[in-house]
Amino acid sequence: MKINRRRFLKLTAATAVATAFGGLGFVPDAQALDRVAMLGPKWSRQTTSICPYCGVGCGLIVNTDLKTRRAINTEGDPDHPINEGSTCAKGASIWQLAENDERPPRPRYRAPYSTEWKEVSWEWALGEIAKRVKKTRDATFTLKNAKGQVVNRCNGIASVGSAAIDNEECWAYQSILRSLGLVYVEHQARICHSSTVPALAESFGRGAMTNHWNDIANSDCVLVMGSNAAENHPISFKWVTRAMHKGAKLINLDPRFTRTSSRADLHCHIRAGTDIAILGGLIKYILDNDLIQKDYVLTHTNGSTLVGEKFGFNDGLFTGYTKNGDDQDYAGSYDKSQWAFDKDSDGLPKKDPSLKHPRCVINLLKKHYERYDIDTVSSVSGADKQKLLEFYRLYSATGKPDKAGTILYAMGWTQHTVGVQYIRTMAMVQLLLGNIGVAGGGVNAMRGESNVQGSTDHALLWHLLPGYLATPNAGLADYKTYIDAKTTPHLEGAKDPMSAAWWQNTPKYMASLLKAMYPNATAEQAYAWLPKAEDGKTYTWLQLFDAMSKSEFKGFFAWGMNPACGGANAGKNRKAMANLDWMVNVNIFDNETGSFWRGPGQDPKKIKTEVFFLPCAVSIEKEGSIINSGRWMQWRYEGPVPRGESKSDGHIMTELYDAIRSLYAKESGAFPEPIKNLSVDMWKGGHGFDAHKVAKLINGHFTRDVTIDGKTYKKGTQVPSFALLQDDGSTASGNWLYCNSYTESGNMAARRSKEQTPEQANIGLFPNWAWCWPVNRRVLYNRASCDNTGKPYAPQKAVVRWDGGKWIGDVPDGGWAPGTKYAFIMQAAGLGQLYGPGRQDGPFPEHYEPMETPFKAHSFSKQLNNPAVLRFAREALAVADPNYPLVATTFRVTEHWQTGHMTRHTPWLLEAMPQIFVEMSEELARERGIENGEKVMVESIRGSVWAVAMVTKRLRPLTVMGRTTHQIGLPWHFGWQMPHDGSGGDSANLLTPSVGDPNTGIPETKVFVANVRKL
Ligand code: SF4
């Protein structure tokens, strides 16, 4: 039966009532409903959970009917320090995810060329998938590459997913995929925040949000740019408004006037894709007006470090550039050795604390941003000059030692072909102003999925192993070669006695990881079992789908993801899926990916792909941990049991793996050792997958009795902290960063005490609520909040302080005495990097136009686009194309999440936001003869979608380089599969291009060009 949106809403409302009261043995009439009574202990039990949507990580209370074990209600947890009982619309409607008749109760199968799904048993589905995995793996496994290097790689299967599963499931999933030999291992983080990690790691050493949600209240100036926090991270705004009540200024720069803008002291319209120009102008303003926090810059940054003579910059290109041919994915590359620091005879970078040397970083920085004067910046960005100056004045005032400014950003910055450099520019601003490591400061990457931080930490990405260890490549033939290559730069840095150069501990973390994955193998054996990437090749999301479009895979896992709507150039992804022999789609509901064969423009009778749909539990139906944007690891408990025959992701993956293992035990097959030896039996309890057991393994244990510094740790006891991990196989730890999260004292993520010392309470650290990596440190780089004597720059809101021979306050970034070790301990040189020579597209950020732009040239240089960009030369792009004159962007709304897979199936949310729309200015609408509320067609060079016109004053034409420029924006939450009658429209990603940042491959989905016409 086809269900349209109206009928769906009615049916689901009726189901909800019946479910809530079914357990009582009677169905009361509507007048007699007493929902509050149902929540009492006589009829229901309460469990705590964490919202499965955005990365704020709000606490929930879930009421479950004692008899039926179905959810009755979910609401905000009043004790939770972040949300204090409140939720946004998504958080408030989570019980509707669990109690939802759209959830398939058992697996489904779509046979080749079939026009319909067939319900099948779990046993049959898992058995058949296992056969296909083995057959494909055996047929496509490569022991050695063309150069004769050992690679032990399965080329025929790819995987995407997931940022929505628990930490324990992420870790298990990556272990399984790597034991099978997959290298195309990608997930949501690649397409949402992958640019954050290398940008922040290059600047500070770690790739995560530096502070946490409650800390925003400590800020004197909150900049929201590249995000719409009030709408997309709604509860985060509780802490923004709390800061404003204490006198903080809120500044918002955005192409649209949003709900965030409506609360801001200053809002400025900008052209999408020009943020580096604007922030480059801010750097110039700070330097020209001598507004840097000088002691901070000298003590904690590389501002005084000298750069070698080979570094240079000319008309948009840094030295060392080579252009690539069209047959290569990247447009060009740099020889980064030309950007090296000037080193002394010990190999350490030279410095000039007087800051007078013309090649010291601060002077090169001045020179680089000389061109970013206010007139040029205003002209390129279309931003009002006076508003820009006011922004510069307000924000740079946080350069005073006792003031702090913070930045909240999200996809508006990350999803660009210069996304890494967007974030780098702001990181540099924060270092110049002394805003890193301090309360109310930081660079706060707002994660949009509940566990995208955890899924990144646990490495569901081709280039990472858990804990940000690098995946091996073919040139690193054995364990020793790998360890030498990865530790040498840090051992070099450690020659400076002031530098902790923490990554020199890599051997301990890698050996412990391999022991957790393969407990009975030596590190050398286990390393040999890991798949090796080809030297110089990358396997990013865009390249994965490009390879799929060239029929390079037979099998594909879409685990908790919906790439038919969520990826850039979604039409290309949908077409590519028809080249697969088989696909496994694990999700709560059917979606546009699993059902791609019956989507618009597809003829199922011509599509060979077999599809297995496996229904998984929703978050409140299982136990495990997730980690929010602020790195708080929080434990969720099972409320209702999984509905129908659905299973937790952990159960699904381990049962599937058991089926694969038993095939390899029965029959011969390619390279079976990693499959036979993976630690999967250690992940299980009496009922299969056991989140506690995996969480304990991720933390790590001693594999034999070990004596360290005179203290003996017994075999089998939990390792208390990563400082105790060893490189000799005596410790196993699935992720060194999480070592300290599940100790002999218990599950730290489950803690719910709000006890704090007065210093901690002063800035709201909540060290006894949940757990935070690393080692429960709440503010990263916190020793940078103090001068070299351990005295806080801002004593009234100290994060740490040297007091009586020890640090008090937060857990310090190392317990060394003040002035003995630099604060940025993950950097080889120990300093915050204003000059960052490790990125693919330059040590200083530079403005380039987006890959699709209405302009043939810009005012900063002759180089139009990022010269190292990831692109597929055979795919056309519209540049200065009169057919596509509008600058277009995509965004999210409060009521929906990501591709809308979960929220479009939630009646309350679909009712509130039922279909795709396109925002446009009144001026543009007049030009096109479009009325508010009319259906229009939005077209790019790749595809088109219909949308309802939302004619608004929130967008306005800008004058850019002398030309009137119009912008439009669309939400990207919609898809043809739900509502079933197509009334929601389709994905805005049918319009966006397959082009990516050269550092990470993140697609440029936040700016492209389009046209809009009346239907
Ligand atoms: S979606 Fe985000 S802000 Fe809303 S309740 Fe969930 S975690 Fe909180």
mmCIF file of C-alpha atoms in Angstrom, residues 735-982:
data_model
loop_
_atom_site.group_PDB
_atom_site.id
_atom_site.type_symbol
_atom_site.label_atom_id
_atom_site.label_comp_id
_atom_site.label_asym_id
_atom_site.label_seq_id
_atom_site.Cartn_x
_atom_site.Cartn_y
_atom_site.Cartn_z
ATOM 1 C CA ASN A 735 42.460 3.259 20.840
ATOM 2 C CA TRP A 736 45.126 4.946 22.927
ATOM 3 C CA LEU A 737 43.113 8.194 23.039
ATOM 4 C CA TYR A 738 40.386 6.364 24.974
ATOM 5 C CA CYS A 739 42.796 4.794 27.449
ATOM 6 C CA ASN A 740 41.437 6.012 30.825
ATOM 7 C CA SER A 741 37.789 5.746 29.734
ATOM 8 C CA TYR A 742 37.037 2.300 31.218
ATOM 9 C CA THR A 743 39.439 1.636 34.076
ATOM 10 C CA GLU A 744 39.459 -0.578 37.133
ATOM 11 C CA SER A 745 37.270 2.166 38.666
ATOM 12 C CA GLY A 746 34.588 1.390 36.105
ATOM 13 C CA ASN A 747 32.922 2.908 33.099
ATOM 14 C CA MET A 748 33.940 6.563 33.197
ATOM 15 C CA ALA A 749 31.535 7.499 30.378
ATOM 16 C CA ALA A 750 28.582 6.525 32.590
ATOM 17 C CA ARG A 751 29.437 8.987 35.376
ATOM 18 C CA ARG A 752 26.729 11.456 36.384
ATOM 19 C CA SER A 753 28.238 13.504 39.203
ATOM 20 C CA LYS A 754 28.253 17.272 38.926
ATOM 21 C CA GLU A 755 30.765 17.657 41.734
ATOM 22 C CA GLN A 756 33.445 20.257 40.938
ATOM 23 C CA THR A 757 36.154 22.193 42.759
ATOM 24 C CA PRO A 758 35.502 25.957 42.976
ATOM 25 C CA GLU A 759 38.022 26.556 40.151
ATOM 26 C CA GLN A 760 36.300 23.989 37.950
ATOM 27 C CA ALA A 761 32.818 25.267 38.784
ATOM 28 C CA ASN A 762 33.907 28.825 37.950
ATOM 29 C CA ILE A 763 34.165 27.893 34.278
ATOM 30 C CA GLY A 764 31.836 24.852 34.242
ATOM 31 C CA LEU A 765 34.253 21.989 33.542
ATOM 32 C CA PHE A 766 32.065 19.163 34.982
ATOM 33 C CA PRO A 767 35.012 16.741 35.260
ATOM 34 C CA ASN A 768 32.914 14.058 36.970
ATOM 35 C CA TRP A 769 30.147 14.030 34.373
ATOM 36 C CA ALA A 770 30.842 11.450 31.635
ATOM 37 C CA TRP A 771 34.434 11.330 30.384
ATOM 38 C CA CYS A 772 36.389 13.320 27.872
ATOM 39 C CA TRP A 773 39.415 12.495 25.760
ATOM 40 C CA PRO A 774 42.293 12.786 26.341
ATOM 41 C CA VAL A 775 42.490 11.652 29.996
ATOM 42 C CA ASN A 776 39.379 13.653 30.888
ATOM 43 C CA ARG A 777 40.924 16.993 29.810
ATOM 44 C CA ARG A 778 38.038 19.350 29.083
ATOM 45 C CA VAL A 779 39.917 22.218 27.406
ATOM 46 C CA LEU A 780 42.665 21.229 24.985
ATOM 47 C CA TYR A 781 46.066 22.978 25.119
ATOM 48 C CA ASN A 782 45.096 24.406 28.499
ATOM 49 C CA ARG A 783 48.633 25.230 29.608
ATOM 50 C CA ALA A 784 48.613 27.864 26.833
ATOM 51 C CA SER A 785 46.154 29.792 29.018
ATOM 52 C CA CYS A 786 49.118 30.603 31.281
ATOM 53 C CA ASP A 787 52.375 32.433 30.848
ATOM 54 C CA ASN A 788 55.734 30.781 31.393
ATOM 55 C CA THR A 789 55.382 31.040 35.179
ATOM 56 C CA GLY A 790 52.085 29.161 35.276
ATOM 57 C CA LYS A 791 50.056 32.315 35.901
ATOM 58 C CA PRO A 792 46.785 32.461 33.935
ATOM 59 C CA TYR A 793 46.485 35.285 31.417
ATOM 60 C CA ALA A 794 42.864 35.619 32.578
ATOM 61 C CA PRO A 795 42.937 34.873 36.340
ATOM 62 C CA GLN A 796 39.199 35.535 36.676
ATOM 63 C CA LYS A 797 38.454 32.485 34.511
ATOM 64 C CA ALA A 798 41.542 30.312 34.859
ATOM 65 C CA VAL A 799 41.461 26.906 33.196
ATOM 66 C CA VAL A 800 44.617 25.704 34.948
ATOM 67 C CA ARG A 801 46.957 27.393 37.391
ATOM 68 C CA TRP A 802 50.332 26.374 38.885
ATOM 69 C CA ASP A 803 49.599 26.286 42.566
ATOM 70 C CA GLY A 804 51.791 24.854 45.318
ATOM 71 C CA GLY A 805 53.968 22.837 42.953
ATOM 72 C CA LYS A 806 51.132 21.363 40.916
ATOM 73 C CA TRP A 807 48.545 22.321 38.331
ATOM 74 C CA ILE A 808 44.983 22.787 39.558
ATOM 75 C CA GLY A 809 41.740 23.219 37.618
ATOM 76 C CA ASP A 810 41.427 21.140 34.452
ATOM 77 C CA VAL A 811 43.622 18.088 33.744
ATOM 78 C CA PRO A 812 46.699 19.874 32.325
ATOM 79 C CA ASP A 813 48.234 19.105 28.949
ATOM 80 C CA GLY A 814 51.099 17.417 30.785
ATOM 81 C CA GLY A 815 52.086 17.930 34.418
ATOM 82 C CA TRP A 816 55.489 19.500 33.817
ATOM 83 C CA ALA A 817 56.437 22.622 35.795
ATOM 84 C CA PRO A 818 55.729 25.958 34.062
ATOM 85 C CA GLY A 819 58.302 27.055 31.519
ATOM 86 C CA THR A 820 59.769 23.563 31.071
ATOM 87 C CA LYS A 821 57.652 22.233 28.183
ATOM 88 C CA TYR A 822 55.758 23.918 25.377
ATOM 89 C CA ALA A 823 51.961 23.763 25.545
ATOM 90 C CA PHE A 824 51.148 22.246 22.140
ATOM 91 C CA ILE A 825 52.487 18.827 22.970
ATOM 92 C CA MET A 826 51.266 17.001 19.861
ATOM 93 C CA GLN A 827 53.316 19.246 17.574
ATOM 94 C CA ALA A 828 56.874 18.141 16.843
ATOM 95 C CA ALA A 829 58.081 21.657 17.685
ATOM 96 C CA GLY A 830 55.604 22.103 20.568
ATOM 97 C CA LEU A 831 54.133 25.374 19.280
ATOM 98 C CA GLY A 832 50.887 26.605 17.781
ATOM 99 C CA GLN A 833 51.571 26.938 14.064
ATOM 100 C CA LEU A 834 50.856 30.286 12.436
ATOM 101 C CA TYR A 835 52.926 28.963 9.555
ATOM 102 C CA GLY A 836 51.850 25.412 8.684
ATOM 103 C CA PRO A 837 54.089 23.743 6.108
ATOM 104 C CA GLY A 838 52.336 20.359 6.158
ATOM 105 C CA ARG A 839 49.189 20.960 4.095
ATOM 106 C CA GLN A 840 48.829 20.196 0.392
ATOM 107 C CA ASP A 841 47.882 23.710 -0.680
ATOM 108 C CA GLY A 842 50.188 26.065 1.143
ATOM 109 C CA PRO A 843 51.523 27.123 4.537
ATOM 110 C CA PHE A 844 49.333 30.258 4.561
ATOM 111 C CA PRO A 845 45.675 30.273 3.487
ATOM 112 C CA GLU A 846 44.959 32.094 0.251
ATOM 113 C CA HIS A 847 41.690 33.138 -1.344
ATOM 114 C CA TYR A 848 40.711 31.133 -4.407
ATOM 115 C CA GLU A 849 37.317 31.103 -6.042
ATOM 116 C CA PRO A 850 35.117 28.041 -5.604
ATOM 117 C CA MET A 851 35.403 25.549 -8.466
ATOM 118 C CA GLU A 852 32.072 26.852 -9.735
ATOM 119 C CA THR A 853 31.834 30.628 -9.719
ATOM 120 C CA PRO A 854 30.154 33.331 -11.785
ATOM 121 C CA PHE A 855 33.558 35.052 -12.096
ATOM 122 C CA LYS A 856 36.439 34.473 -14.515
ATOM 123 C CA ALA A 857 38.931 36.203 -12.231
ATOM 124 C CA HIS A 858 39.310 37.676 -8.757
ATOM 125 C CA SER A 859 41.320 40.500 -7.256
ATOM 126 C CA PHE A 860 43.917 38.637 -5.178
ATOM 127 C CA SER A 861 45.855 36.777 -7.878
ATOM 128 C CA LYS A 862 45.687 35.264 -11.334
ATOM 129 C CA GLN A 863 45.101 31.803 -9.870
ATOM 130 C CA LEU A 864 41.322 31.321 -10.083
ATOM 131 C CA ASN A 865 40.863 28.072 -8.118
ATOM 132 C CA ASN A 866 42.794 25.970 -5.637
ATOM 133 C CA PRO A 867 45.740 24.760 -7.787
ATOM 134 C CA ALA A 868 45.898 21.402 -5.977
ATOM 135 C CA VAL A 869 42.155 20.686 -6.048
ATOM 136 C CA LEU A 870 40.641 17.190 -6.308
ATOM 137 C CA ARG A 871 38.497 17.039 -9.458
ATOM 138 C CA PHE A 872 37.598 14.637 -12.213
ATOM 139 C CA ALA A 873 38.561 16.382 -15.397
ATOM 140 C CA ARG A 874 35.927 14.600 -17.482
ATOM 141 C CA GLU A 875 33.128 16.136 -15.362
ATOM 142 C CA ALA A 876 32.080 19.573 -16.612
ATOM 143 C CA LEU A 877 31.995 22.516 -14.210
ATOM 144 C CA ALA A 878 30.206 25.803 -14.787
ATOM 145 C CA VAL A 879 32.584 28.759 -14.548
ATOM 146 C CA ALA A 880 31.338 32.219 -15.509
ATOM 147 C CA ASP A 881 28.581 30.376 -17.356
ATOM 148 C CA PRO A 882 25.609 32.645 -18.211
ATOM 149 C CA ASN A 883 23.307 29.610 -17.977
ATOM 150 C CA TYR A 884 24.109 29.326 -14.277
ATOM 151 C CA PRO A 885 24.517 32.875 -12.970
ATOM 152 C CA LEU A 886 23.467 32.315 -9.336
ATOM 153 C CA VAL A 887 25.719 31.469 -6.402
ATOM 154 C CA ALA A 888 24.022 28.544 -4.663
ATOM 155 C CA THR A 889 24.464 26.956 -1.264
ATOM 156 C CA THR A 890 22.830 24.223 0.813
ATOM 157 C CA PHE A 891 21.899 24.187 4.502
ATOM 158 C CA ARG A 892 20.068 22.329 7.265
ATOM 159 C CA VAL A 893 16.924 23.184 9.211
ATOM 160 C CA THR A 894 16.103 22.388 12.843
ATOM 161 C CA GLU A 895 13.377 19.879 12.040
ATOM 162 C CA HIS A 896 15.490 17.655 9.821
ATOM 163 C CA TRP A 897 18.830 15.957 9.999
ATOM 164 C CA GLN A 898 21.262 15.096 7.233
ATOM 165 C CA THR A 899 19.514 13.406 4.301
ATOM 166 C CA GLY A 900 16.311 13.353 6.353
ATOM 167 C CA HIS A 901 16.350 9.569 6.514
ATOM 168 C CA MET A 902 15.314 9.544 10.174
ATOM 169 C CA THR A 903 13.470 12.847 10.381
ATOM 170 C CA ARG A 904 11.382 12.415 7.229
ATOM 171 C CA HIS A 905 10.118 9.214 8.842
ATOM 172 C CA THR A 906 9.220 11.108 12.029
ATOM 173 C CA PRO A 907 5.653 12.415 11.720
ATOM 174 C CA TRP A 908 5.990 15.498 13.944
ATOM 175 C CA LEU A 909 9.077 16.664 12.077
ATOM 176 C CA LEU A 910 7.753 15.955 8.605
ATOM 177 C CA GLU A 911 4.573 17.836 9.464
ATOM 178 C CA ALA A 912 6.613 20.855 10.528
ATOM 179 C CA MET A 913 8.920 20.865 7.501
ATOM 180 C CA PRO A 914 7.305 18.830 4.735
ATOM 181 C CA GLN A 915 9.182 19.617 1.531
ATOM 182 C CA ILE A 916 12.165 21.142 -0.193
ATOM 183 C CA PHE A 917 12.253 24.891 -0.715
ATOM 184 C CA VAL A 918 14.652 27.385 -2.208
ATOM 185 C CA GLU A 919 15.328 30.721 -0.559
ATOM 186 C CA MET A 920 15.822 33.688 -2.852
ATOM 187 C CA SER A 921 15.791 37.453 -2.520
ATOM 188 C CA GLU A 922 12.810 39.581 -3.484
ATOM 189 C CA GLU A 923 14.952 41.180 -6.175
ATOM 190 C CA LEU A 924 15.810 37.850 -7.808
ATOM 191 C CA ALA A 925 12.207 36.664 -7.583
ATOM 192 C CA ARG A 926 11.067 39.857 -9.307
ATOM 193 C CA GLU A 927 13.660 39.383 -12.068
ATOM 194 C CA ARG A 928 12.395 35.830 -12.683
ATOM 195 C CA GLY A 929 8.707 36.600 -12.183
ATOM 196 C CA ILE A 930 8.516 34.142 -9.291
ATOM 197 C CA GLU A 931 5.933 34.441 -6.495
ATOM 198 C CA ASN A 932 6.478 33.288 -2.939
ATOM 199 C CA GLY A 933 5.179 29.691 -2.527
ATOM 200 C CA GLU A 934 5.303 28.783 -6.220
ATOM 201 C CA LYS A 935 7.025 25.621 -7.377
ATOM 202 C CA VAL A 936 10.213 26.401 -9.295
ATOM 203 C CA MET A 937 12.972 24.397 -10.940
ATOM 204 C CA VAL A 938 16.527 24.747 -9.624
ATOM 205 C CA GLU A 939 19.163 23.612 -12.104
ATOM 206 C CA SER A 940 22.901 23.110 -12.103
ATOM 207 C CA ILE A 941 25.088 21.678 -14.834
ATOM 208 C CA ARG A 942 24.633 18.230 -13.220
ATOM 209 C CA GLY A 943 20.919 18.031 -12.549
ATOM 210 C CA SER A 944 17.772 19.689 -11.347
ATOM 211 C CA VAL A 945 15.295 19.584 -8.472
ATOM 212 C CA TRP A 946 11.928 21.235 -8.042
ATOM 213 C CA ALA A 947 11.463 23.324 -4.916
ATOM 214 C CA VAL A 948 8.960 25.689 -3.372
ATOM 215 C CA ALA A 949 10.094 29.294 -3.770
ATOM 216 C CA MET A 950 10.680 31.043 -0.472
ATOM 217 C CA VAL A 951 10.978 34.696 -1.409
ATOM 218 C CA THR A 952 12.600 36.474 1.509
ATOM 219 C CA LYS A 953 14.420 39.533 2.739
ATOM 220 C CA ARG A 954 16.870 37.153 4.415
ATOM 221 C CA LEU A 955 18.832 36.985 1.180
ATOM 222 C CA ARG A 956 19.826 40.047 -0.762
ATOM 223 C CA PRO A 957 21.804 40.765 -3.906
ATOM 224 C CA LEU A 958 25.430 41.698 -3.272
ATOM 225 C CA THR A 959 27.760 43.825 -5.348
ATOM 226 C CA VAL A 960 30.776 41.613 -6.042
ATOM 227 C CA MET A 961 33.728 43.000 -7.972
ATOM 228 C CA GLY A 962 31.375 45.572 -9.493
ATOM 229 C CA ARG A 963 28.617 43.115 -10.448
ATOM 230 C CA THR A 964 25.235 42.462 -8.895
ATOM 231 C CA THR A 965 25.357 38.874 -7.635
ATOM 232 C CA HIS A 966 22.357 36.844 -6.492
ATOM 233 C CA GLN A 967 22.525 33.893 -4.097
ATOM 234 C CA ILE A 968 20.071 31.099 -3.425
ATOM 235 C CA GLY A 969 19.996 28.402 -0.753
ATOM 236 C CA LEU A 970 18.287 25.011 -0.387
ATOM 237 C CA PRO A 971 18.019 22.495 2.464
ATOM 238 C CA TRP A 972 19.422 19.090 1.501
ATOM 239 C CA HIS A 973 17.221 16.853 3.679
ATOM 240 C CA PHE A 974 14.801 15.566 1.114
ATOM 241 C CA GLY A 975 14.561 12.483 -1.063
ATOM 242 C CA TRP A 976 12.076 10.653 -3.220
ATOM 243 C CA GLN A 977 11.629 7.591 -0.997
ATOM 244 C CA MET A 978 9.832 9.324 1.897
ATOM 245 C CA PRO A 979 7.149 10.691 1.847
ATOM 246 C CA HIS A 980 6.194 7.859 -0.512
ATOM 247 C CA ASP A 981 4.052 10.101 -2.690
ATOM 248 C CA GLY A 982 7.070 12.213 -3.631
#
